[in-house]
PDB file of C-alpha atoms in Angstrom:
ATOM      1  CA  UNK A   1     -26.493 -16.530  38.744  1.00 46.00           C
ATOM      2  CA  UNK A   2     -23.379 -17.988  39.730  1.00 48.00           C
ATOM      3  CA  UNK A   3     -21.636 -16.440  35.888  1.00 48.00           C
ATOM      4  CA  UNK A   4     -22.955 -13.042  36.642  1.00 51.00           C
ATOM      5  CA  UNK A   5     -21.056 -10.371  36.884  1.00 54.00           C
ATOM      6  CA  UNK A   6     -23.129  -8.116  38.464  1.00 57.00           C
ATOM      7  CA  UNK A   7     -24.424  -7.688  41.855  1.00 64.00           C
ATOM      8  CA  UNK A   8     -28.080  -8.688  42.586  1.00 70.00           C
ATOM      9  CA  UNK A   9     -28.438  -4.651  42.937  1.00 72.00           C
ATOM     10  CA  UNK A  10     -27.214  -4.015  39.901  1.00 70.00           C
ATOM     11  CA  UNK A  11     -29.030  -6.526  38.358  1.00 71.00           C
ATOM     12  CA  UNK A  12     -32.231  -4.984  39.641  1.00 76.00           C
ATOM     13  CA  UNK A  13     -31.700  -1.849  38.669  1.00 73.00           C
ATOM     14  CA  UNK A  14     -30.627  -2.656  35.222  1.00 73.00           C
ATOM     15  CA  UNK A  15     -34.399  -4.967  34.801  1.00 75.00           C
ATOM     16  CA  UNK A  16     -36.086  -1.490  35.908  1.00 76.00           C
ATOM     17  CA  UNK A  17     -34.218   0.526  33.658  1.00 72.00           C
ATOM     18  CA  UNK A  18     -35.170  -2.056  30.583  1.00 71.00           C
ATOM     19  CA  UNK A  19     -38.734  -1.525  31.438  1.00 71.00           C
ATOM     20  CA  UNK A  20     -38.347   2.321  31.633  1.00 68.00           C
ATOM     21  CA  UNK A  21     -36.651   2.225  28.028  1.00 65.00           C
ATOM     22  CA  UNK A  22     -39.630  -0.234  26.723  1.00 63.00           C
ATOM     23  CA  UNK A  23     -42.594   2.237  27.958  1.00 61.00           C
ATOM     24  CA  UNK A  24     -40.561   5.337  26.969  1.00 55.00           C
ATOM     25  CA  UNK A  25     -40.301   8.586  29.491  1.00 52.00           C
ATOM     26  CA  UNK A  26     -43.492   9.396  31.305  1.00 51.00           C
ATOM     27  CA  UNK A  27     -45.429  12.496  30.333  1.00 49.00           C
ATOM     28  CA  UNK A  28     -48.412  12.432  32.382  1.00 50.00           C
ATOM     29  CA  UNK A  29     -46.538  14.861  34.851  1.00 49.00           C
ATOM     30  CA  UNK A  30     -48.333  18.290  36.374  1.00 50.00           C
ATOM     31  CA  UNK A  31     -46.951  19.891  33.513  1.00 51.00           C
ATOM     32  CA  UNK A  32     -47.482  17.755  30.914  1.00 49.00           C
ATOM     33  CA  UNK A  33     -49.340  19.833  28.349  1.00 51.00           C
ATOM     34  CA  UNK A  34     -46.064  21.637  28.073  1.00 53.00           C
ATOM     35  CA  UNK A  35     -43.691  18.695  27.512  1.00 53.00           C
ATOM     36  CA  UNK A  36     -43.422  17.277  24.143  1.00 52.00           C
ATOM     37  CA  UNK A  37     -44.034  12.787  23.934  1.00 50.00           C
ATOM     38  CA  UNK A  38     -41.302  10.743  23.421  1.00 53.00           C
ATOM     39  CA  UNK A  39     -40.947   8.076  21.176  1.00 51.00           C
ATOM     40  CA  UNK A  40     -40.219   4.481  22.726  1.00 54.00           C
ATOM     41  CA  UNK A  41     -36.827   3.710  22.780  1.00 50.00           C
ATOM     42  CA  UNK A  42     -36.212   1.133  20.367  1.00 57.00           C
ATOM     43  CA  UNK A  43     -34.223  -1.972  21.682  1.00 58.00           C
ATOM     44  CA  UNK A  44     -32.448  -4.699  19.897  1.00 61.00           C
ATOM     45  CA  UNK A  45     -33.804  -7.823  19.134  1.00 64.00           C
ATOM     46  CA  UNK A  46     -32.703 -11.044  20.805  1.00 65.00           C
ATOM     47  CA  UNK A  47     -31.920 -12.144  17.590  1.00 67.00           C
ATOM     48  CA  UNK A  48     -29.557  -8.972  17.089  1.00 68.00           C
ATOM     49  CA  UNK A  49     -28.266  -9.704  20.320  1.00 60.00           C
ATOM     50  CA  UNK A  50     -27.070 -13.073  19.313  1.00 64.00           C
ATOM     51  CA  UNK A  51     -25.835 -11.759  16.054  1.00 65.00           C
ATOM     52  CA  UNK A  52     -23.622  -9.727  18.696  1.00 60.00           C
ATOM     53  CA  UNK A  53     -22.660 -12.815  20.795  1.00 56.00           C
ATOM     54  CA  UNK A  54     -21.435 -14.417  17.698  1.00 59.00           C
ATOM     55  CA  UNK A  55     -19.665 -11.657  16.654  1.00 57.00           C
ATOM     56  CA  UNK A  56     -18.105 -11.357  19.899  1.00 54.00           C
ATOM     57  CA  UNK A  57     -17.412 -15.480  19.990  1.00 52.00           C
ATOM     58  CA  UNK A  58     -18.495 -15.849  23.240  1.00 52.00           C
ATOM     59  CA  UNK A  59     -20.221 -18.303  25.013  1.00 52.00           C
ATOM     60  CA  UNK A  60     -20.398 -16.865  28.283  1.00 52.00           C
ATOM     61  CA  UNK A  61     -23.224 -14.338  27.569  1.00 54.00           C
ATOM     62  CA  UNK A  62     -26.118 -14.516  30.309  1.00 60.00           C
ATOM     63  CA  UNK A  63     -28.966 -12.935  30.641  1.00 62.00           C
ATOM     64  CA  UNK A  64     -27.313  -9.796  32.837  1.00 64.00           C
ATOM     65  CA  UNK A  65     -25.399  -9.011  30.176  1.00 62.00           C
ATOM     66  CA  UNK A  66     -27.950  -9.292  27.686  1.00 61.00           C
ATOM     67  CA  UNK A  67     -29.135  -7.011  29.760  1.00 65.00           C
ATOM     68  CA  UNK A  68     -26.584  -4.910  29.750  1.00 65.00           C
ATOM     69  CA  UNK A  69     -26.182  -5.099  25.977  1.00 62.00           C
ATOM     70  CA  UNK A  70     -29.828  -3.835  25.856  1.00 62.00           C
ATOM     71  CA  UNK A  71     -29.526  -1.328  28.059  1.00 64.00           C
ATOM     72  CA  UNK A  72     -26.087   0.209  26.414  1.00 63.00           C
ATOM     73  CA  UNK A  73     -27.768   0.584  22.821  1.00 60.00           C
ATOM     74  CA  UNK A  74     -26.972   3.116  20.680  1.00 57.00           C
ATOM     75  CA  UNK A  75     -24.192   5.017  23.243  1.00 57.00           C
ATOM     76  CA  UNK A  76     -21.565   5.869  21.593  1.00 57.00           C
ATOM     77  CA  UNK A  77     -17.826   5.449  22.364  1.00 54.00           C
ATOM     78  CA  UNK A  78     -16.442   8.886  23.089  1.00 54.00           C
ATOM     79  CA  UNK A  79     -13.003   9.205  21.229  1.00 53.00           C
ATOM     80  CA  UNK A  80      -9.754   9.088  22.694  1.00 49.00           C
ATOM     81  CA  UNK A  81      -7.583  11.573  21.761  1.00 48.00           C
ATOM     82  CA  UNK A  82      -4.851  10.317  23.627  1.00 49.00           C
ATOM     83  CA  UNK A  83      -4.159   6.999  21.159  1.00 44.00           C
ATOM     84  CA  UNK A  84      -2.389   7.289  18.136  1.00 45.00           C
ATOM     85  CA  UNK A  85      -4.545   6.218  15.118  1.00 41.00           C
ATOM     86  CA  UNK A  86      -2.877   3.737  12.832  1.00 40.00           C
ATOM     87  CA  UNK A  87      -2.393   6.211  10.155  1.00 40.00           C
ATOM     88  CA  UNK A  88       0.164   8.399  12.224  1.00 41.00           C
ATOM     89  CA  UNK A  89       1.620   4.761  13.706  1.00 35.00           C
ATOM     90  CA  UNK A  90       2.209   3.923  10.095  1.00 37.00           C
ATOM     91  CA  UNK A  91       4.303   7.094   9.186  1.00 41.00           C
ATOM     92  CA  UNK A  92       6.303   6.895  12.652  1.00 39.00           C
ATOM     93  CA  UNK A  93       8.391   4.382  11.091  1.00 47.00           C
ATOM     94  CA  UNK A  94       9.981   6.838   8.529  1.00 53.00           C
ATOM     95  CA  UNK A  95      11.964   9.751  10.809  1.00 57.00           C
ATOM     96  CA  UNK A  96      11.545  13.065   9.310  1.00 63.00           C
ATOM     97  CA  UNK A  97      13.863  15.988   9.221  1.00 60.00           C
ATOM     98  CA  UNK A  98      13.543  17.098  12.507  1.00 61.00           C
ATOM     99  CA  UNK A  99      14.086  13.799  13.896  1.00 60.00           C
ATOM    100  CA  UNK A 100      17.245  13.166  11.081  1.00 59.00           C
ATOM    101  CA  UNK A 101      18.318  16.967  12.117  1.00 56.00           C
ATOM    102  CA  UNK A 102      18.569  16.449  16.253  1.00 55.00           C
ATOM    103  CA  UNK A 103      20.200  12.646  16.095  1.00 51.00           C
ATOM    104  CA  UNK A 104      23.103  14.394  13.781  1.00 50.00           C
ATOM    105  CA  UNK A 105      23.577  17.259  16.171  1.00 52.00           C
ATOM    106  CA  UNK A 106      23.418  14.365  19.082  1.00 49.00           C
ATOM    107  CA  UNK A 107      25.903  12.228  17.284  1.00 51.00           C
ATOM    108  CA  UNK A 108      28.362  14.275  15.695  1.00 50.00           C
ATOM    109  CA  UNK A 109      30.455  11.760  13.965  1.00 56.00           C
ATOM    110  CA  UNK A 110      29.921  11.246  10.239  1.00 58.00           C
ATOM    111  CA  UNK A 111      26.764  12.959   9.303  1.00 57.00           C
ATOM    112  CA  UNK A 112      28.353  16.069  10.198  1.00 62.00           C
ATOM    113  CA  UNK A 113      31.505  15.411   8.341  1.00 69.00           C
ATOM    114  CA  UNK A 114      29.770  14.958   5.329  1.00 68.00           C
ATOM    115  CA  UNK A 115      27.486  18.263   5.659  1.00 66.00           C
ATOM    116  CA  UNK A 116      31.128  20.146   6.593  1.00 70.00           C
ATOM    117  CA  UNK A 117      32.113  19.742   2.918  1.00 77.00           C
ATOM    118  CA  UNK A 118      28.976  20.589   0.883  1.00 90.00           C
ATOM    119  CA  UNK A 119      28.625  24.328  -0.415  1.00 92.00           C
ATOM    120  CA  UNK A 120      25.182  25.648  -0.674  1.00 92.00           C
ATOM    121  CA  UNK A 121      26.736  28.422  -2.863  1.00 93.00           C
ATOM    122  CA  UNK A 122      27.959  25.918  -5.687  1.00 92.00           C
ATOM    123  CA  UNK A 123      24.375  24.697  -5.482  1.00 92.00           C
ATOM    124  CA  UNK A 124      22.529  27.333  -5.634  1.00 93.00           C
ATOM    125  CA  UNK A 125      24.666  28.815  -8.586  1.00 94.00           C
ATOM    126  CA  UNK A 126      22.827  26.211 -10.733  1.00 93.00           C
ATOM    127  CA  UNK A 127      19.325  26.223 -10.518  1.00 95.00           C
ATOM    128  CA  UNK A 128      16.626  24.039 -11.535  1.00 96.00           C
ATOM    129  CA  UNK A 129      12.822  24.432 -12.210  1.00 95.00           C
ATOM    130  CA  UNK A 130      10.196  22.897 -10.228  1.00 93.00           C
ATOM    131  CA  UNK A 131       9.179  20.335 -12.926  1.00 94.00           C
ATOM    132  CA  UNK A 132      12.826  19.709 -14.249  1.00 96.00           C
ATOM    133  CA  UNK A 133      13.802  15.812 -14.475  1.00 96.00           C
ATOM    134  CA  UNK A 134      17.224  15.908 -12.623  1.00 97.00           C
ATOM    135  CA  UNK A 135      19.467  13.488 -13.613  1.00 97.00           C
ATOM    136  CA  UNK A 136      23.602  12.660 -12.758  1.00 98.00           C
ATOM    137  CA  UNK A 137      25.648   9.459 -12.642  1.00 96.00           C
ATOM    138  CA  UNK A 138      29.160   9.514 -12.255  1.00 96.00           C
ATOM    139  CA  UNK A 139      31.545   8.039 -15.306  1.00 96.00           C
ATOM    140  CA  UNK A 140      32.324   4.445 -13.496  1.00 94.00           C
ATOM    141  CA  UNK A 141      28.867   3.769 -12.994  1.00 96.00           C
ATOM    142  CA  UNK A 142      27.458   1.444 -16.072  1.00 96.00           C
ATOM    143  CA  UNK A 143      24.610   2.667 -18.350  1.00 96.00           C
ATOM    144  CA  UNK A 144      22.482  -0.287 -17.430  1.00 96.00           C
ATOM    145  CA  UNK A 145      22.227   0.010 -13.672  1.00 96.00           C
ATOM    146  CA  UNK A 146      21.580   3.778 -14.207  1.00 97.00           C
ATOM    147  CA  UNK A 147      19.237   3.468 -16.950  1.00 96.00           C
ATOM    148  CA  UNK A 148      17.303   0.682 -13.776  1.00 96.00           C
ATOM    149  CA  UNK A 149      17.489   4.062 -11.865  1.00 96.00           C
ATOM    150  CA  UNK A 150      15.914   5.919 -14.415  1.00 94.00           C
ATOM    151  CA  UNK A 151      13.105   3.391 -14.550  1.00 93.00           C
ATOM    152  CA  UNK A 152      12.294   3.031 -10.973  1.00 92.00           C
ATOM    153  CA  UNK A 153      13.737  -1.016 -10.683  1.00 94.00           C
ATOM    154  CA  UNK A 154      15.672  -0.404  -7.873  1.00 94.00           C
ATOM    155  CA  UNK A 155      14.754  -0.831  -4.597  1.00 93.00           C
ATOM    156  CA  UNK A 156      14.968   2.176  -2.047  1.00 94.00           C
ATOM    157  CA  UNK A 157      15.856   1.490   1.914  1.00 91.00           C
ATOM    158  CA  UNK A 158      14.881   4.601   3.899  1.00 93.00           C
ATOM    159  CA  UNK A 159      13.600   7.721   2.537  1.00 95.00           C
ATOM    160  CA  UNK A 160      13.446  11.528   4.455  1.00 96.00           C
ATOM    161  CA  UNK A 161      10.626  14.452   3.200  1.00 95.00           C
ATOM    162  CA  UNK A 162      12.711  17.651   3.754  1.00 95.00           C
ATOM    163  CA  UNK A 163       9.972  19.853   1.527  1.00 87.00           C
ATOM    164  CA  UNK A 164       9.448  22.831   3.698  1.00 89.00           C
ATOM    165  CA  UNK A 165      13.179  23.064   5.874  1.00 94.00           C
ATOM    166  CA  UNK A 166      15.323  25.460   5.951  1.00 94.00           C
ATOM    167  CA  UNK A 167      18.746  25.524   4.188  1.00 94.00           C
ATOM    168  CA  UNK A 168      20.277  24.204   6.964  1.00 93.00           C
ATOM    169  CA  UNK A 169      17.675  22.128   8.298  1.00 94.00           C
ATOM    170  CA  UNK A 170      17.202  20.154   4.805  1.00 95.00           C
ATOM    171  CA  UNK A 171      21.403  19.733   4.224  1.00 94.00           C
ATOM    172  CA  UNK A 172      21.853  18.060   7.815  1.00 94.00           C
ATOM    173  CA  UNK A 173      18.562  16.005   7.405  1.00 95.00           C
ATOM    174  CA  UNK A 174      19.889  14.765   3.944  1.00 95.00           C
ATOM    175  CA  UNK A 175      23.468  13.770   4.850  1.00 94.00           C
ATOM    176  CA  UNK A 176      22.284  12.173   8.271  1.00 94.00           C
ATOM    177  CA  UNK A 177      20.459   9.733   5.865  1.00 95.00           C
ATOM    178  CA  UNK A 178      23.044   9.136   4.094  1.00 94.00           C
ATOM    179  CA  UNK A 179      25.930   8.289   6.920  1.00 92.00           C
ATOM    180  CA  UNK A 180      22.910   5.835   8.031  1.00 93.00           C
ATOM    181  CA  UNK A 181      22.436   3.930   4.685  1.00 93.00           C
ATOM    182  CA  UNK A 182      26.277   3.756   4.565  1.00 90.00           C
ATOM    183  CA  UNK A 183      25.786   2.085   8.296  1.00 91.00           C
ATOM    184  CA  UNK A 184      23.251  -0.241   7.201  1.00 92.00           C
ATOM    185  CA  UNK A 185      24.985  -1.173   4.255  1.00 92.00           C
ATOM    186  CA  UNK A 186      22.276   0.173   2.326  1.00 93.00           C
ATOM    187  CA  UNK A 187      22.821   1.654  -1.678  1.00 95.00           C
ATOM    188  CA  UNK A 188      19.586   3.074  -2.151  1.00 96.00           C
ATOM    189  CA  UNK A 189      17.668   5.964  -0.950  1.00 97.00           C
ATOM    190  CA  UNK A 190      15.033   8.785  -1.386  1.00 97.00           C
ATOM    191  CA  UNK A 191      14.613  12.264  -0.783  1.00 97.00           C
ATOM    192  CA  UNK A 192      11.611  14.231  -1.069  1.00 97.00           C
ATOM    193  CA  UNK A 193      12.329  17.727  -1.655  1.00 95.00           C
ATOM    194  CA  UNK A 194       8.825  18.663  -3.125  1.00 93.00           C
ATOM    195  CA  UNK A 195       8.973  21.521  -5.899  1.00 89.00           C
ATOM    196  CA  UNK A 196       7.713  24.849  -4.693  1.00 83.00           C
ATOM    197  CA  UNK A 197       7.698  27.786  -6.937  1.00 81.00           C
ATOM    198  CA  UNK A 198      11.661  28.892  -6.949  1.00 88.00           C
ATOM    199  CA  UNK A 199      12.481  24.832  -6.209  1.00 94.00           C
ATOM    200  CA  UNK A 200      15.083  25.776  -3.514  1.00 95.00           C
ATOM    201  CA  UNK A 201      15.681  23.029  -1.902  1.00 96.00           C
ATOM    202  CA  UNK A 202      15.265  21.141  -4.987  1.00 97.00           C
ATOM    203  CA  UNK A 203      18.083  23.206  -6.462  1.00 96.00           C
ATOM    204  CA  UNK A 204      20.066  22.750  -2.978  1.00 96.00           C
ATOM    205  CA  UNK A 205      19.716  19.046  -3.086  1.00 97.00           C
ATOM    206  CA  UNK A 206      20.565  18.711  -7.147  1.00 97.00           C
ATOM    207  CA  UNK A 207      24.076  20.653  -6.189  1.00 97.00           C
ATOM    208  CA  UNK A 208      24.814  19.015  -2.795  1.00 97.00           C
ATOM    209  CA  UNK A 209      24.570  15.303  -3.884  1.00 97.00           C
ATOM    210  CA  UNK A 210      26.913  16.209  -7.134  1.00 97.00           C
ATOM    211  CA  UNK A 211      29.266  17.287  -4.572  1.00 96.00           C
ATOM    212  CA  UNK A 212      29.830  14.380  -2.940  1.00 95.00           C
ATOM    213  CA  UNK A 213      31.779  11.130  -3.955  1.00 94.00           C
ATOM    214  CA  UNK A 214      29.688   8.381  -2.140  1.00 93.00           C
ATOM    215  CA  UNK A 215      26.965   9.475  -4.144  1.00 96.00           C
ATOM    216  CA  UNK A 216      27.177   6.884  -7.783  1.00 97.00           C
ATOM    217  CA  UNK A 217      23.819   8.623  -9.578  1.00 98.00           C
ATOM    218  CA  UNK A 218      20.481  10.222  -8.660  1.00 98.00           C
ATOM    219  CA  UNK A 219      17.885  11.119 -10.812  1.00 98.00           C
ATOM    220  CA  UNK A 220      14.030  12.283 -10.135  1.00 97.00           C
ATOM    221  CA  UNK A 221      11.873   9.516  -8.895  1.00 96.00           C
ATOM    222  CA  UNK A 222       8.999   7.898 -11.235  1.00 95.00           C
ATOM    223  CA  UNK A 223       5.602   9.154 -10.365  1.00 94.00           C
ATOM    224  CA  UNK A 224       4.780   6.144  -7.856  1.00 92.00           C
ATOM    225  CA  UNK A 225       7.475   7.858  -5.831  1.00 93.00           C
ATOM    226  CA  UNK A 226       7.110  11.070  -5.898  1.00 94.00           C
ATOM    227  CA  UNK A 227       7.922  12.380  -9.451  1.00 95.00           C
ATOM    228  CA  UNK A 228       9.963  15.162  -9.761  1.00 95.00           C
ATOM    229  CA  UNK A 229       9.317  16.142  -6.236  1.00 96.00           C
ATOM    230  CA  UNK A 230      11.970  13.807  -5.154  1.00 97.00           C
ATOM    231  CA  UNK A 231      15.114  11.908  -6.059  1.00 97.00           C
ATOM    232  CA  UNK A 232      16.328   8.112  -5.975  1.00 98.00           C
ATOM    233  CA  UNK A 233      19.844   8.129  -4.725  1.00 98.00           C
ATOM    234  CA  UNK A 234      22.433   5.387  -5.994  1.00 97.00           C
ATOM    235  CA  UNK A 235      25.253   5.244  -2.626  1.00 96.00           C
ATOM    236  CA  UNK A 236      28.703   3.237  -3.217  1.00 93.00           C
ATOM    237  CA  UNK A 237      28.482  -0.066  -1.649  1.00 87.00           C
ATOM    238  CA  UNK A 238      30.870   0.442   1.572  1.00 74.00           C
ATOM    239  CA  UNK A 239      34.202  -1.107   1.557  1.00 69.00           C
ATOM    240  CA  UNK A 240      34.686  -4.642   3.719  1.00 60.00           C
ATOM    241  CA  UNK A 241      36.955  -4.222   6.308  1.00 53.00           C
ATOM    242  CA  UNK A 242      40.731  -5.140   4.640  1.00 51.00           C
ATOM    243  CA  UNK A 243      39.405  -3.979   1.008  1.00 51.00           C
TER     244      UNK A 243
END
């Protein structure tokens, strides 16, 4: 066949191995009164096999493939480890801590400024249960846009999960997010600090964003986005250039 694309070997060997599977394995051997009978193999239809073609939408189907098709019924792809399934593709878009902790130690710059000023002491003075509602909005802010907050009608850009960090770990995380909405010009962001039974870093992250002055409000997110296991964070709008 001048579409095949197998050898006139292989072709020969895969018509022997078609009538092996329709008679089913041999047990008339020396020994047979000791080997248990197999079953026929049970091959798809030619109708199935269309069904297949179609499904395929090819028209350049012979009969070696057919064949083939016959012959390769019922195996079984083995799994690759080695590819990333589209769940974990879907998450890679977010960077977690770690990721948010090494590109602030790499850059330096403004992440780290922000971190400098923070006191995990004032924070941790004031703690907060696990299922508390926080809630803060500095005086200029207007009632309206905060109460949008409140309510979950504003939009978030980029988020981090720092639930399970260290101190340290979770503060550096937090404020590189932070120096990169201000980059992106973005306003609004999340943090996930889960709740845990002393609500550390929940406490931590309550104290650290009252400290600083590009933060307008935060309060805990509605349940769609993590309830009180993490916070929506209103940012200042940067200044233009010349303002």
């Amino acid at each position: 066949m001048s579409n095949s694309l197998f050898s006139k070997e292989m072709q020969d060997q895969l018509k022997e191995l078609k009538g092996q599977l329709s008679k089913g394995r041999d047990t008339s051997s020396a020994d047979g009164d000791n080997q248990k009978p197999t079953e026929p193999v049970s091959l798809p239809t030619q109708k199935q096999v269309n069904k297949t073609v179609k499904q395929m939408n090819s028209e350049h189907v012979d009969d070696d493939k057919v064949l083939f098709m016959q012959a390769m019924h019922g195996v079984n792809q083995l799994e690759d480890k080695n590819v990333r399934s589209p769940a974990n593709a879907s998450k890679a878009g977010k960077p977690d801590a770690t990721t948010l902790s090494k590109r602030a130690a790499a850059q330096g710059s403004e992440a780290s400024d922000l971190g400098a000023g923070l006191s995990d002491m004032q924070a941790l003075l004031n703690p907060v249960a696990a299922e508390a509602f926080l809630s803060y909005k500095q005086p200029t802010l207007q009632n309206k846009i905060f109460d949008q907050l409140k309510k979950g009608k504003l939009r978030w850009y980029d988020a981090v999960d720092i639930h399970g960090c260290t101190i340290e770990e979770a503060r550096v995380a937090m404020t590189q997010l932070l120096s990169q909405a201000k980059q992106k010009n973005e306003t609004m962001v999340k943090i996930v600090h889960g709740k845990g039974s002393e609500a550390i870093l929940k406490t931590c992250v309550n104290g650290w964003l009252r400290q600083l002055p590009e933060v307008l409000a935060f309060c805990s997110a509605p349940p769609k986005d993590g309830g009180n296991g993490a916070v929506l964070v209103l940012l200042k709008k940067p200044k233009a250039d010349g303002e």
